[in-house]
XYZ file of C-alpha atoms in Angstrom:
692
model
C -142.727 26.878 -13.233
C -143.608 26.126 -16.878
C -146.889 24.569 -15.712
C -147.773 27.371 -13.284
C -151.291 28.690 -13.913
C -151.997 31.997 -15.582
C -152.086 34.996 -13.308
C -149.394 36.784 -11.289
C -146.212 34.712 -10.968
C -143.007 35.797 -9.181
C -139.908 33.730 -9.918
C -136.913 34.187 -7.600
C -134.216 32.676 -9.781
C -130.672 32.271 -8.501
C -127.646 32.581 -10.786
C -127.298 29.717 -13.238
C -130.665 28.163 -12.406
C -131.966 28.252 -15.985
C -134.382 31.165 -15.743
C -134.337 31.926 -19.493
C -135.192 28.294 -20.207
C -137.956 28.430 -17.606
C -139.409 31.653 -19.071
C -139.415 30.431 -22.671
C -140.828 27.005 -21.779
C -143.614 28.648 -19.774
C -144.561 30.821 -22.764
C -144.268 27.866 -25.168
C -146.411 25.621 -22.969
C -149.116 28.285 -22.671
C -149.042 28.869 -26.447
C -149.126 25.194 -27.472
C -151.887 24.413 -24.987
C -154.015 27.254 -26.358
C -154.001 29.297 -23.129
C -152.398 32.313 -24.841
C -151.894 33.632 -28.350
C -148.170 34.289 -28.989
C -148.966 37.631 -30.653
C -150.610 38.751 -27.398
C -147.466 38.191 -25.312
C -144.978 40.983 -24.568
C -141.737 39.828 -22.940
C -139.412 42.621 -21.842
C -135.836 42.511 -20.643
C -132.876 44.877 -20.398
C -130.557 44.106 -23.322
C -131.091 43.540 -27.035
C -128.925 40.416 -26.758
C -131.186 38.912 -24.085
C -134.296 39.754 -26.109
C -132.746 38.193 -29.215
C -131.838 35.033 -27.301
C -135.411 34.790 -25.990
C -136.845 35.060 -29.524
C -134.418 32.422 -30.797
C -135.322 29.968 -28.052
C -139.036 30.483 -28.589
C -138.619 29.894 -32.310
C -136.770 26.652 -31.562
C -139.732 25.647 -29.364
C -142.088 26.229 -32.277
C -143.515 29.538 -31.056
C -143.658 32.473 -33.462
C -145.015 35.972 -32.907
C -144.063 36.699 -29.284
C -142.800 40.255 -28.911
C -139.527 40.000 -26.961
C -137.981 43.452 -26.595
C -136.161 45.752 -24.223
C -138.222 48.301 -22.293
C -136.885 51.080 -24.520
C -137.441 49.198 -27.785
C -141.026 48.341 -26.861
C -141.752 51.904 -25.735
C -140.097 53.467 -28.801
C -142.177 51.271 -31.104
C -145.368 52.405 -29.379
C -144.219 56.018 -29.303
C -143.642 56.109 -33.083
C -146.967 54.385 -33.723
C -149.125 56.542 -31.460
C -147.317 59.918 -31.711
C -149.193 61.108 -34.852
C -152.489 60.230 -33.161
C -151.662 61.697 -29.736
C -149.424 64.670 -30.644
C -149.373 65.036 -34.401
C -146.537 64.736 -36.879
C -143.550 62.427 -36.513
C -141.935 61.526 -33.194
C -138.710 63.456 -32.455
C -135.272 61.957 -32.989
C -133.647 60.160 -30.051
C -130.233 61.344 -28.851
C -127.502 58.739 -29.201
C -125.475 60.273 -26.349
C -126.243 62.815 -23.608
C -122.685 64.076 -23.134
C -122.612 66.732 -25.916
C -125.912 68.220 -24.723
C -124.766 68.184 -21.082
C -121.553 69.931 -22.133
C -123.509 72.626 -23.999
C -125.816 73.115 -21.008
C -122.797 73.487 -18.718
C -121.263 76.014 -21.102
C -124.439 78.096 -21.012
C -124.115 78.226 -17.222
C -120.391 79.072 -17.473
C -119.496 75.786 -15.819
C -116.408 73.858 -16.898
C -116.009 70.092 -16.516
C -113.701 67.489 -17.945
C -115.000 64.554 -20.003
C -115.203 62.232 -17.023
C -117.278 64.716 -15.035
C -119.577 65.310 -18.022
C -120.196 61.565 -18.206
C -120.975 61.437 -14.462
C -123.317 64.419 -14.711
C -125.126 62.794 -17.643
C -125.556 59.737 -15.443
C -127.003 61.916 -12.671
C -129.569 63.362 -15.079
C -130.487 59.835 -16.114
C -130.851 58.840 -12.444
C -133.138 61.823 -11.802
C -135.379 61.087 -14.758
C -135.834 57.360 -14.082
C -136.814 58.340 -10.535
C -139.501 60.591 -12.037
C -137.820 63.778 -10.800
C -137.805 67.201 -12.433
C -135.245 69.953 -12.034
C -137.559 71.460 -9.427
C -138.002 68.287 -7.351
C -134.433 67.028 -7.768
C -132.693 68.833 -4.899
C -134.881 67.642 -2.042
C -134.899 64.012 -3.155
C -131.198 63.949 -4.029
C -130.332 65.389 -0.611
C -132.514 62.814 1.159
C -130.633 59.910 -0.421
C -127.160 61.471 -0.184
C -126.388 62.034 -3.880
C -123.058 63.699 -4.657
C -122.947 64.283 -8.445
C -119.287 64.744 -9.383
C -118.824 66.888 -6.270
C -121.272 69.462 -7.638
C -123.611 71.356 -5.321
C -127.137 69.920 -5.625
C -128.670 73.297 -6.437
C -126.139 73.713 -9.231
C -126.963 70.214 -10.452
C -130.627 71.154 -10.639
C -129.742 74.222 -12.731
C -127.662 72.039 -15.040
C -130.539 69.573 -15.325
C -132.887 72.411 -16.262
C -130.423 73.815 -18.814
C -129.975 70.334 -20.312
C -133.725 70.076 -20.893
C -133.710 73.532 -22.507
C -130.885 72.635 -24.890
C -132.601 69.380 -25.791
C -135.863 71.172 -26.493
C -134.087 73.743 -28.663
C -132.545 70.943 -30.714
C -135.895 69.206 -31.077
C -134.619 65.875 -29.737
C -135.394 63.525 -26.861
C -133.197 61.185 -24.836
C -133.703 57.516 -23.946
C -135.454 58.337 -20.674
C -137.828 60.632 -22.557
C -138.874 57.636 -24.673
C -140.253 56.023 -21.525
C -141.525 59.265 -19.988
C -143.413 60.288 -23.127
C -144.899 56.822 -23.555
C -146.014 56.936 -19.923
C -147.520 60.371 -20.525
C -149.443 59.283 -23.633
C -150.781 56.097 -22.028
C -151.682 57.930 -18.830
C -153.534 60.763 -20.573
C -155.187 58.896 -23.446
C -157.587 56.143 -22.387
C -158.234 54.996 -25.944
C -154.505 54.548 -26.672
C -154.008 52.705 -23.373
C -156.914 50.403 -24.288
C -155.379 49.757 -27.704
C -152.100 48.650 -26.126
C -153.875 46.437 -23.578
C -156.013 44.894 -26.327
C -152.825 44.031 -28.233
C -150.924 42.577 -25.268
C -152.778 40.392 -22.763
C -149.822 38.586 -21.147
C -146.598 40.130 -19.849
C -143.247 38.659 -18.852
C -140.435 40.754 -17.300
C -136.927 39.338 -17.006
C -134.239 40.741 -14.655
C -137.028 42.352 -12.639
C -134.622 43.250 -9.812
C -133.191 45.928 -12.149
C -136.487 47.723 -12.820
C -136.541 51.414 -11.879
C -139.476 53.601 -10.900
C -140.062 54.845 -14.455
C -140.036 51.351 -15.963
C -142.393 50.132 -13.235
C -144.776 52.982 -14.016
C -144.745 52.049 -17.712
C -145.314 48.381 -16.869
C -148.287 49.294 -14.671
C -149.841 51.216 -17.578
C -149.252 48.331 -19.966
C -150.828 45.778 -17.649
C -153.735 47.914 -16.469
C -156.219 46.007 -14.302
C -155.087 42.583 -15.508
C -152.988 40.264 -13.397
C -151.432 38.025 -16.072
C -147.896 39.104 -15.291
C -144.799 36.973 -14.748
C -141.687 38.569 -13.254
C -138.306 36.892 -12.888
C -135.300 38.151 -10.950
C -132.662 37.635 -8.289
C -132.104 40.204 -5.499
C -128.535 38.880 -5.103
C -127.801 40.159 -8.606
C -129.003 43.733 -8.055
C -126.026 45.721 -9.372
C -127.605 48.833 -10.896
C -128.945 50.694 -7.862
C -126.766 53.668 -8.803
C -128.908 54.123 -11.937
C -132.182 54.044 -10.005
C -132.908 50.307 -10.150
C -134.486 48.802 -7.051
C -135.151 45.177 -6.017
C -138.159 46.373 -3.991
C -140.428 45.906 -7.021
C -139.433 42.224 -7.087
C -139.506 41.665 -3.338
C -142.865 43.411 -2.887
C -144.527 41.717 -5.873
C -146.493 39.195 -3.738
C -147.826 42.072 -1.606
C -148.965 44.088 -4.624
C -150.450 41.029 -6.359
C -152.446 39.057 -3.815
C -152.509 35.353 -4.504
C -149.408 35.458 -6.679
C -147.601 32.180 -7.268
C -144.017 32.429 -5.940
C -141.455 30.038 -7.427
C -137.871 29.685 -6.178
C -135.238 28.349 -8.563
C -132.247 27.259 -6.466
C -130.597 24.468 -8.451
C -127.553 25.841 -10.238
C -126.904 23.912 -13.466
C -124.126 26.192 -14.700
C -121.245 26.044 -12.249
C -119.245 23.349 -10.495
C -119.981 22.672 -6.805
C -116.662 24.357 -5.947
C -117.662 27.590 -7.698
C -121.152 27.484 -6.178
C -119.726 26.960 -2.679
C -117.484 30.014 -3.041
C -120.333 32.174 -4.370
C -122.602 31.120 -1.480
C -119.918 32.010 1.076
C -119.326 35.470 -0.412
C -122.971 36.479 -0.767
C -123.995 34.792 2.495
C -121.647 36.995 4.509
C -123.537 40.154 3.541
C -125.877 42.112 5.746
C -129.016 40.183 6.644
C -131.317 42.872 5.300
C -129.456 42.937 2.007
C -130.076 39.214 1.514
C -133.879 39.456 1.603
C -135.427 37.295 -1.089
C -132.124 35.801 -2.225
C -131.836 32.055 -2.766
C -128.984 29.830 -1.639
C -127.708 27.947 -4.663
C -127.524 24.166 -4.779
C -124.974 22.840 -7.257
C -126.115 20.272 -9.816
C -123.011 20.198 -12.014
C -119.990 17.911 -12.054
C -117.056 18.536 -9.729
C -114.372 20.924 -10.870
C -111.068 22.357 -9.679
C -110.977 24.419 -6.496
C -111.100 28.190 -7.162
C -107.710 29.837 -6.647
C -106.643 33.150 -5.100
C -103.339 34.441 -6.519
C -101.421 37.508 -5.343
C -98.962 39.507 -7.456
C -96.497 42.264 -6.516
C -98.025 44.859 -8.897
C -100.610 45.410 -11.632
C -98.185 44.694 -14.476
C -97.202 41.373 -12.926
C -100.871 40.504 -12.440
C -101.704 41.204 -16.090
C -98.705 39.204 -17.278
C -99.488 36.324 -14.928
C -103.113 36.124 -16.039
C -102.097 36.233 -19.718
C -99.607 33.403 -19.140
C -102.255 31.254 -17.462
C -104.693 31.909 -20.304
C -102.039 31.058 -22.894
C -101.528 27.780 -21.057
C -105.249 26.969 -21.177
C -105.432 27.722 -24.899
C -102.386 25.523 -25.585
C -104.088 22.731 -23.633
C -106.988 22.909 -26.078
C -109.483 25.096 -24.202
C -111.340 27.383 -26.680
C -110.437 31.046 -26.247
C -114.137 31.933 -26.546
C -114.770 29.976 -23.340
C -112.356 32.116 -21.301
C -113.073 35.523 -19.774
C -111.196 38.106 -17.733
C -113.466 40.295 -15.608
C -112.601 43.553 -13.846
C -114.274 46.299 -11.831
C -113.326 49.305 -13.979
C -112.783 49.619 -17.722
C -109.402 51.229 -17.066
C -108.061 47.825 -16.011
C -108.506 46.492 -19.543
C -105.524 48.201 -21.225
C -102.795 46.241 -19.408
C -104.610 42.981 -20.089
C -104.977 43.787 -23.780
C -101.249 44.459 -24.038
C -100.176 41.260 -22.280
C -102.631 39.089 -24.237
C -101.320 40.603 -27.458
C -97.748 39.830 -26.383
C -98.848 36.266 -25.571
C -100.437 35.954 -29.050
C -103.885 35.299 -27.570
C -106.900 36.632 -29.450
C -109.342 38.692 -27.382
C -112.414 40.861 -27.699
C -113.567 43.650 -25.411
C -117.171 43.271 -24.283
C -119.098 46.507 -24.390
C -117.205 47.766 -27.429
C -118.693 48.193 -30.892
C -121.544 45.807 -31.647
C -120.744 42.921 -33.989
C -123.021 43.949 -36.857
C -121.863 47.583 -36.595
C -118.194 46.729 -37.191
C -116.836 47.951 -40.516
C -115.326 44.625 -41.533
C -118.642 42.841 -40.850
C -120.649 45.421 -42.797
C -118.196 45.192 -45.715
C -118.339 41.388 -45.696
C -122.164 41.309 -45.655
C -122.220 43.758 -48.579
C -119.944 41.413 -50.552
C -122.085 38.410 -49.640
C -125.229 40.179 -50.833
C -123.551 40.766 -54.184
C -122.472 37.120 -54.425
C -125.902 35.773 -53.454
C -127.243 36.288 -56.994
C -124.583 34.142 -58.644
C -124.161 31.298 -56.126
C -125.597 28.108 -57.630
C -124.614 25.889 -54.707
C -121.965 24.029 -56.701
C -119.364 24.550 -53.962
C -119.846 24.073 -50.204
C -121.268 27.199 -48.567
C -118.301 27.522 -46.203
C -115.804 27.516 -49.051
C -117.796 30.010 -51.113
C -118.190 32.300 -48.121
C -114.448 32.314 -47.420
C -113.721 33.182 -51.038
C -116.178 36.090 -50.924
C -115.135 37.624 -47.601
C -111.503 37.535 -48.648
C -112.394 40.853 -50.252
C -113.069 42.213 -46.755
C -109.672 41.093 -45.437
C -110.216 37.460 -44.447
C -107.267 35.103 -44.810
C -107.076 31.349 -44.164
C -104.435 31.894 -41.484
C -104.726 34.407 -38.621
C -102.602 37.571 -38.757
C -99.236 37.564 -37.000
C -100.140 40.660 -34.988
C -102.731 40.809 -32.231
C -104.960 43.574 -30.919
C -107.436 45.243 -33.276
C -106.056 43.473 -36.374
C -106.648 40.072 -34.819
C -110.084 41.149 -33.551
C -111.141 42.139 -37.097
C -109.962 38.774 -38.434
C -111.871 36.950 -35.699
C -115.077 38.801 -36.707
C -114.718 37.581 -40.298
C -113.899 34.069 -39.119
C -117.151 34.109 -37.127
C -119.041 34.735 -40.390
C -117.251 31.792 -42.007
C -118.077 29.625 -38.988
C -121.746 30.589 -39.243
C -121.695 29.520 -42.905
C -120.276 26.135 -41.853
C -123.011 25.733 -39.214
C -125.765 26.632 -41.692
C -124.358 24.218 -44.280
C -124.255 21.412 -41.703
C -127.900 22.027 -40.788
C -129.087 22.576 -44.394
C -126.670 20.940 -46.888
C -128.321 22.733 -49.841
C -127.936 26.199 -48.278
C -126.503 28.940 -50.498
C -125.096 32.411 -49.932
C -128.630 33.763 -50.299
C -129.668 31.684 -47.279
C -126.622 32.896 -45.338
C -127.481 36.540 -46.063
C -131.054 35.952 -44.882
C -129.745 34.378 -41.662
C -127.365 37.304 -41.094
C -130.168 39.824 -41.647
C -132.346 38.011 -39.115
C -129.529 37.914 -36.590
C -128.725 41.591 -37.142
C -132.348 42.542 -36.475
C -132.277 40.504 -33.269
C -128.715 41.543 -32.294
C -127.864 37.840 -32.153
C -124.196 37.889 -33.147
C -122.335 34.690 -34.017
C -119.669 33.528 -31.579
C -116.325 35.261 -32.061
C -113.280 33.227 -31.084
C -111.238 35.126 -28.549
C -110.834 35.656 -24.827
C -113.518 38.014 -23.526
C -112.430 41.083 -21.554
C -115.358 42.617 -19.716
C -116.290 44.692 -16.705
C -118.252 42.880 -14.023
C -121.319 44.914 -14.978
C -120.984 43.975 -18.668
C -120.580 40.281 -17.767
C -124.105 40.066 -16.340
C -126.075 37.327 -18.087
C -123.014 35.681 -19.668
C -121.001 32.576 -18.768
C -117.716 30.892 -19.634
C -115.884 27.668 -18.778
C -112.927 29.588 -17.293
C -113.162 32.957 -15.560
C -110.380 35.172 -14.189
C -111.426 38.046 -11.905
C -108.576 40.532 -11.513
C -108.140 43.417 -9.088
C -109.714 41.618 -6.100
C -108.403 44.153 -3.593
C -110.012 46.759 -1.364
C -110.287 49.949 -3.369
C -111.385 48.047 -6.457
C -113.689 45.453 -4.863
C -115.308 47.268 -3.199
C -114.497 50.345 -5.259
C -113.181 53.210 -3.155
C -116.116 55.410 -4.209
C -118.635 53.080 -2.561
C -119.852 55.009 0.477
C -122.097 53.537 3.143
C -123.369 50.033 3.827
C -125.853 49.812 0.908
C -123.163 50.741 -1.621
C -120.709 48.249 -0.101
C -123.335 45.496 -0.277
C -123.904 46.274 -3.939
C -120.183 45.806 -4.531
C -120.455 42.411 -2.842
C -123.295 41.486 -5.189
C -121.199 42.624 -8.132
C -118.433 40.207 -7.135
C -121.077 37.495 -6.708
C -122.234 38.098 -10.278
C -118.631 37.692 -11.447
C -118.101 34.473 -9.493
C -121.257 32.882 -10.882
C -120.187 33.492 -14.498
C -117.722 30.566 -14.232
C -118.755 27.052 -15.176
C -115.591 25.109 -14.285
C -112.442 27.090 -13.537
C -112.320 30.253 -11.435
C -109.200 32.245 -10.579
C -109.183 35.400 -8.443
C -106.143 37.654 -8.272
C -104.961 40.906 -6.742
C -101.843 43.075 -6.809
C -100.146 44.562 -3.745
C -98.940 47.692 -5.577
C -100.020 49.654 -8.601
C -96.624 50.093 -10.245
C -93.538 47.836 -10.341
C -91.317 48.703 -7.401
C -94.092 50.652 -5.722
C -95.088 50.388 -2.075
C -97.318 47.447 -1.186
C -100.336 49.398 0.079
C -103.180 47.116 -1.046
C -104.905 44.247 0.702
C -107.148 41.477 -0.671
C -110.832 42.295 -0.901
C -112.692 42.124 2.401
C -115.343 40.067 0.580
C -112.952 37.118 0.307
C -112.375 36.638 4.043
C -115.538 34.532 4.588
C -114.348 32.218 1.781
C -111.016 31.290 3.387
C -112.208 27.690 3.658
C -112.212 27.569 -0.161
C -109.499 30.056 -1.112
C -106.988 29.279 1.642
C -105.373 31.254 4.426
C -104.434 34.143 2.139
C -108.041 35.276 2.273
C -108.118 35.548 6.090
C -107.611 39.069 7.485
C -104.866 38.046 9.908
C -103.007 36.118 7.236
C -103.659 38.235 4.203
C -100.125 39.401 3.704
C -96.808 39.852 5.449
C -96.165 43.020 3.486
C -95.592 46.325 5.332
C -98.666 47.822 6.977
C -97.374 51.376 7.227
C -100.042 52.637 4.842
C -102.906 51.882 7.262
C -102.800 55.206 9.177
C -103.077 57.102 5.909
C -106.112 55.082 4.820
C -107.744 55.564 8.225
C -107.182 59.300 8.011
C -109.031 59.393 4.682
C -111.951 57.244 5.769
C -112.500 58.320 9.388
C -113.128 61.642 11.082
C -109.992 63.190 12.550
C -112.050 64.515 15.444
C -114.193 61.618 16.655
C -112.979 58.708 14.533
C -116.406 57.881 13.052
C -116.445 56.482 9.496
C -116.961 59.240 6.924
C -119.810 58.581 4.482
C -119.632 61.328 1.832
C -117.036 62.662 -0.558
C -117.244 66.126 1.026
C -116.564 64.680 4.486
C -113.596 62.699 3.191
C -112.205 65.788 1.529
C -112.230 67.742 4.802
C -111.369 64.730 6.947
C -114.180 65.321 9.472
C -117.844 64.485 9.986
C -120.635 67.055 10.002
C -120.844 67.033 13.820
C -117.192 67.829 14.601
C -116.082 71.475 14.511
C -113.578 72.534 11.846
C -109.898 72.742 12.726
C -109.245 75.924 10.757
C -109.118 79.532 11.912
C -112.610 80.982 11.481
C -111.287 84.421 10.559
C -109.130 82.994 7.768
C -112.040 80.956 6.428
C -114.345 83.998 6.433
C -111.749 86.052 4.551
C -111.563 83.298 1.928
C -115.361 83.189 1.687
C -115.595 86.971 1.297
C -112.977 86.866 -1.451
C -114.779 83.984 -3.197
C -118.115 85.814 -3.126
C -116.588 88.963 -4.625
C -114.821 86.984 -7.372
C -118.017 85.091 -8.185
C -119.961 88.359 -8.543
C -117.207 89.821 -10.677
C -117.311 86.800 -12.999
C -121.126 86.405 -12.834
C -120.901 82.770 -11.763
C -122.142 80.886 -8.687
C -119.708 80.952 -5.747
C -119.127 77.185 -5.816
C -117.737 77.503 -9.362
C -114.772 79.365 -7.858
C -114.261 76.923 -4.962
C -116.671 74.714 -3.045
C -117.058 75.094 0.714
C -115.275 71.781 1.213
C -112.262 72.956 -0.785
C -112.148 76.272 1.090
C -112.261 74.360 4.381
C -109.247 72.257 3.408
C -107.346 75.334 2.221
C -108.047 77.100 5.533
C -106.970 74.045 7.536
C -103.785 73.216 5.638
C -102.625 76.825 5.176
C -100.527 76.099 2.038
C -97.551 78.435 1.768
C -96.850 78.121 -1.967
C -98.408 77.072 -5.268
C -97.124 73.509 -5.021
C -98.817 72.930 -1.657
C -101.994 74.592 -2.890
C -102.103 72.402 -6.018
C -101.992 69.252 -3.886
C -105.464 70.022 -2.478
C -108.378 68.234 -4.135
C -110.514 70.734 -6.018
C -107.582 72.997 -6.981
C -106.861 72.038 -10.586
C -104.438 73.639 -13.021
C -106.948 76.232 -14.277
C -107.971 77.353 -10.795
C -104.368 77.376 -9.657
C -103.469 79.737 -12.481
C -106.479 81.989 -11.848
C -106.600 82.130 -8.054
C -103.313 81.005 -6.498
C -101.908 84.512 -5.979
C -105.108 85.716 -4.305
C -105.491 82.676 -2.047
C -101.870 82.738 -0.894
C -102.096 86.466 -0.185
C -105.226 85.979 1.941
C -103.599 83.111 3.851
C -100.650 85.436 4.509
C -103.017 87.865 6.247
C -104.068 90.240 3.468
C -107.668 91.428 3.589
C -109.931 90.184 0.804
C -110.790 93.716 -0.340
C -107.114 94.633 -0.608
C -106.493 91.558 -2.750
C -109.379 92.427 -5.037
C -108.344 96.084 -5.284
C -104.919 94.978 -6.459
C -106.619 93.540 -9.565
C -107.508 97.058 -10.621
C -104.381 98.921 -9.438
C -102.984 101.327 -12.074
C -99.873 100.113 -13.797
C -96.495 101.741 -13.045
C -95.892 104.494 -15.640
C -92.226 103.571 -15.696
C-alpha cells in the first residue's frame, strides 16, 4: 500500500492489520520521494488521540509539516481563519455541551425531561444535523428510518429542534455540528475561499472512513474539489456509530464514485493471537450476509496464545468480584496493569468494577473520563515544573529532579494505601515521572526545560504518557486501542445486544461492537456474563446470542441448547415484551413494545374507554396550553385502556406514568376508567368548595 501510486486509493483494513503504520508509511514514502510536499497533505481522523499518534509516527519517519487533525479541528481552524473574510468579525464561540441549551429549549415549550432524556434528545439533534436535516425536513426523514427519540413524538421533536436553534442563536453560540455546517456553507458559497483551501491542501487521507457521516462527506467533497488524490482507510466490520449518522456506504461505494481507484485489502492481523482471531472471525462471520459486505476475514500472524474463555457467574456482583480477582492474579504474576482492560457495553457497568478493583488494591483508570492534561494534579505538576525549569542545571538525573518537583503536587515514592480517585491521581503523577525517565534515557543531558517542552508538545497533540492502571472502558471508547489481556463483561442478551437494539440492522451493529471488543486483545481474552442482576435474584439472563457460533472455541456453554440449566420460566415474559400478543410477529419499535402489539393487529381495549381518555387528554392539554402528547402519548393511553388499572399503584406500574404525572392525573384517569364522563371529571376541577 505504501508504494501505491497517487490518485484515489481505498484501503479495506481489518482489525489489527497495521492500518496506521500503512497510512503513515505511504505519506512518508510520497514525501521522501518528492511526490508530495508534507505541508500540502491533510490527514483527518475522528479522535485527537489518533491524530496525535499519526503526527508522532510521521515525525519519527522524518516527515514534518503534515496536518493531521480531526474533522472538527480542521474545520474549526478554517472557520476561524476565513470567518472575517466571509462573514466579518470573529467566529462565534463553540458550545462545550448541548444539554443546557436543549433543556432551555424544552422549558420554552413547557416540556419536562430528566437528564437522561435531555442527553438522548441532544443526540437526536446531532443525528439530524449530521444528516443535513433542518427542523422542517426532520419529521419525514426521521419517520422513514424509524427514529424514536426518547419516546417523543416526531413533530414534537422537530419543534424542540427548532427551539434549540433559536436559543443557540439568542446566545450567539454554535455547536460542533455547526462548525462543519458553516464551513461547508462558506466553501460552497465562496469560490475564492474554496480555491484557497484546495491550493493549500493537494493530498487527502481519511482514517476510519467507515464512520464518516453525510455532513463530513460533504465537507470532504468540498475540500477535494475536482482532484482525485484521496486515500481512504476503513473497515465495514468496525462500523459502530450508525446511531450518530455514520454510514459505511461512503467506504463501500468509493470505487464506484472514483473510477480507477486502487483497492487494497489488509487481512493479516499482527495484533492478536490466532486463538483470538479465530473467535473474532466466528462471531463476525455469523452475521447477515448483507451486513458483511466489504469486510475482510482476518489471518493471524501472531504467536499462539491461550484459548479465550467464557465464564458464567450467578449475579453482577459475583462477576465484578471474579473479574477483579483474575486481574489481581495477573498483576501478581508480573503482567503490567496498563496492559489489562475491562470492557463493557454501558457506562453504568463500571461502578461495580471500580469498587471491586479498589478492594483488590488494583489501580485503574476510566477511559472517557477527564483528559490527562486537563486533570488538576497534572496541571499543578506542569506549573511546578515550569518554575523549576529556570534553575535546573542538569546536575542531578532528570527523573530524580522531576520527582522532587512534583512532590509539591502530591507525588510520593510509594503509592497511596487507598485506591479509587486517590490512586488514579498518583498514577497520573507517576506517568510524568516515567516520561522524565524515558526522556533522560534518550537524551542523557536533558533538563526540566526539555521535559516541559516535551509536555507542551504532547498536550498540543493530546498525546498523553502511559498511565499505569487497568483500563475500564465502554466498547465504543475502546475503539482503536489494544491490550495484552482483555476482559469483556456482561456478555448476555439484553446487554450484548443491548435491549434497545430494534431490528436487524441495529442487532448487526451490536455484533460489530462485540467484534471490536474481541479484537482489542493481543494475548488473553476472557468473556463473562451473569445469570441475575442482584445476589439471590432470579436467573433470567442467557449468554449473548453472538457467542453461539463460537462454541468450537468457547465450549458447550456458548451453544443455545447447552447454555444453562437454570430455570427458563422467564421466557414467556420476554416473549410477551418482544412479540405481538395478537399475531406473534417480532415487535420493532418502542411504541409497539409498550402496547404489546404490532401496527396491523387491532387494539384489545374498549374503544369507548379509549375515546373518553383521549377527550379528557385533549381538554387538559388545552387547559394547560401544551401539546396533547405532553399529558400522555397515544401508546401510554392505549396501555392504560387495555390494563384498566383500578388504583394508583397499578397505574404507576405503566411505562409513561411517572411520579409527576401520577400526582397530576391519577384521580382523573381512575375516575374515567370507572365510567365517569370526561366532561364531568373536568367540571369537578372547578366545582365550588363546600361552605362548611
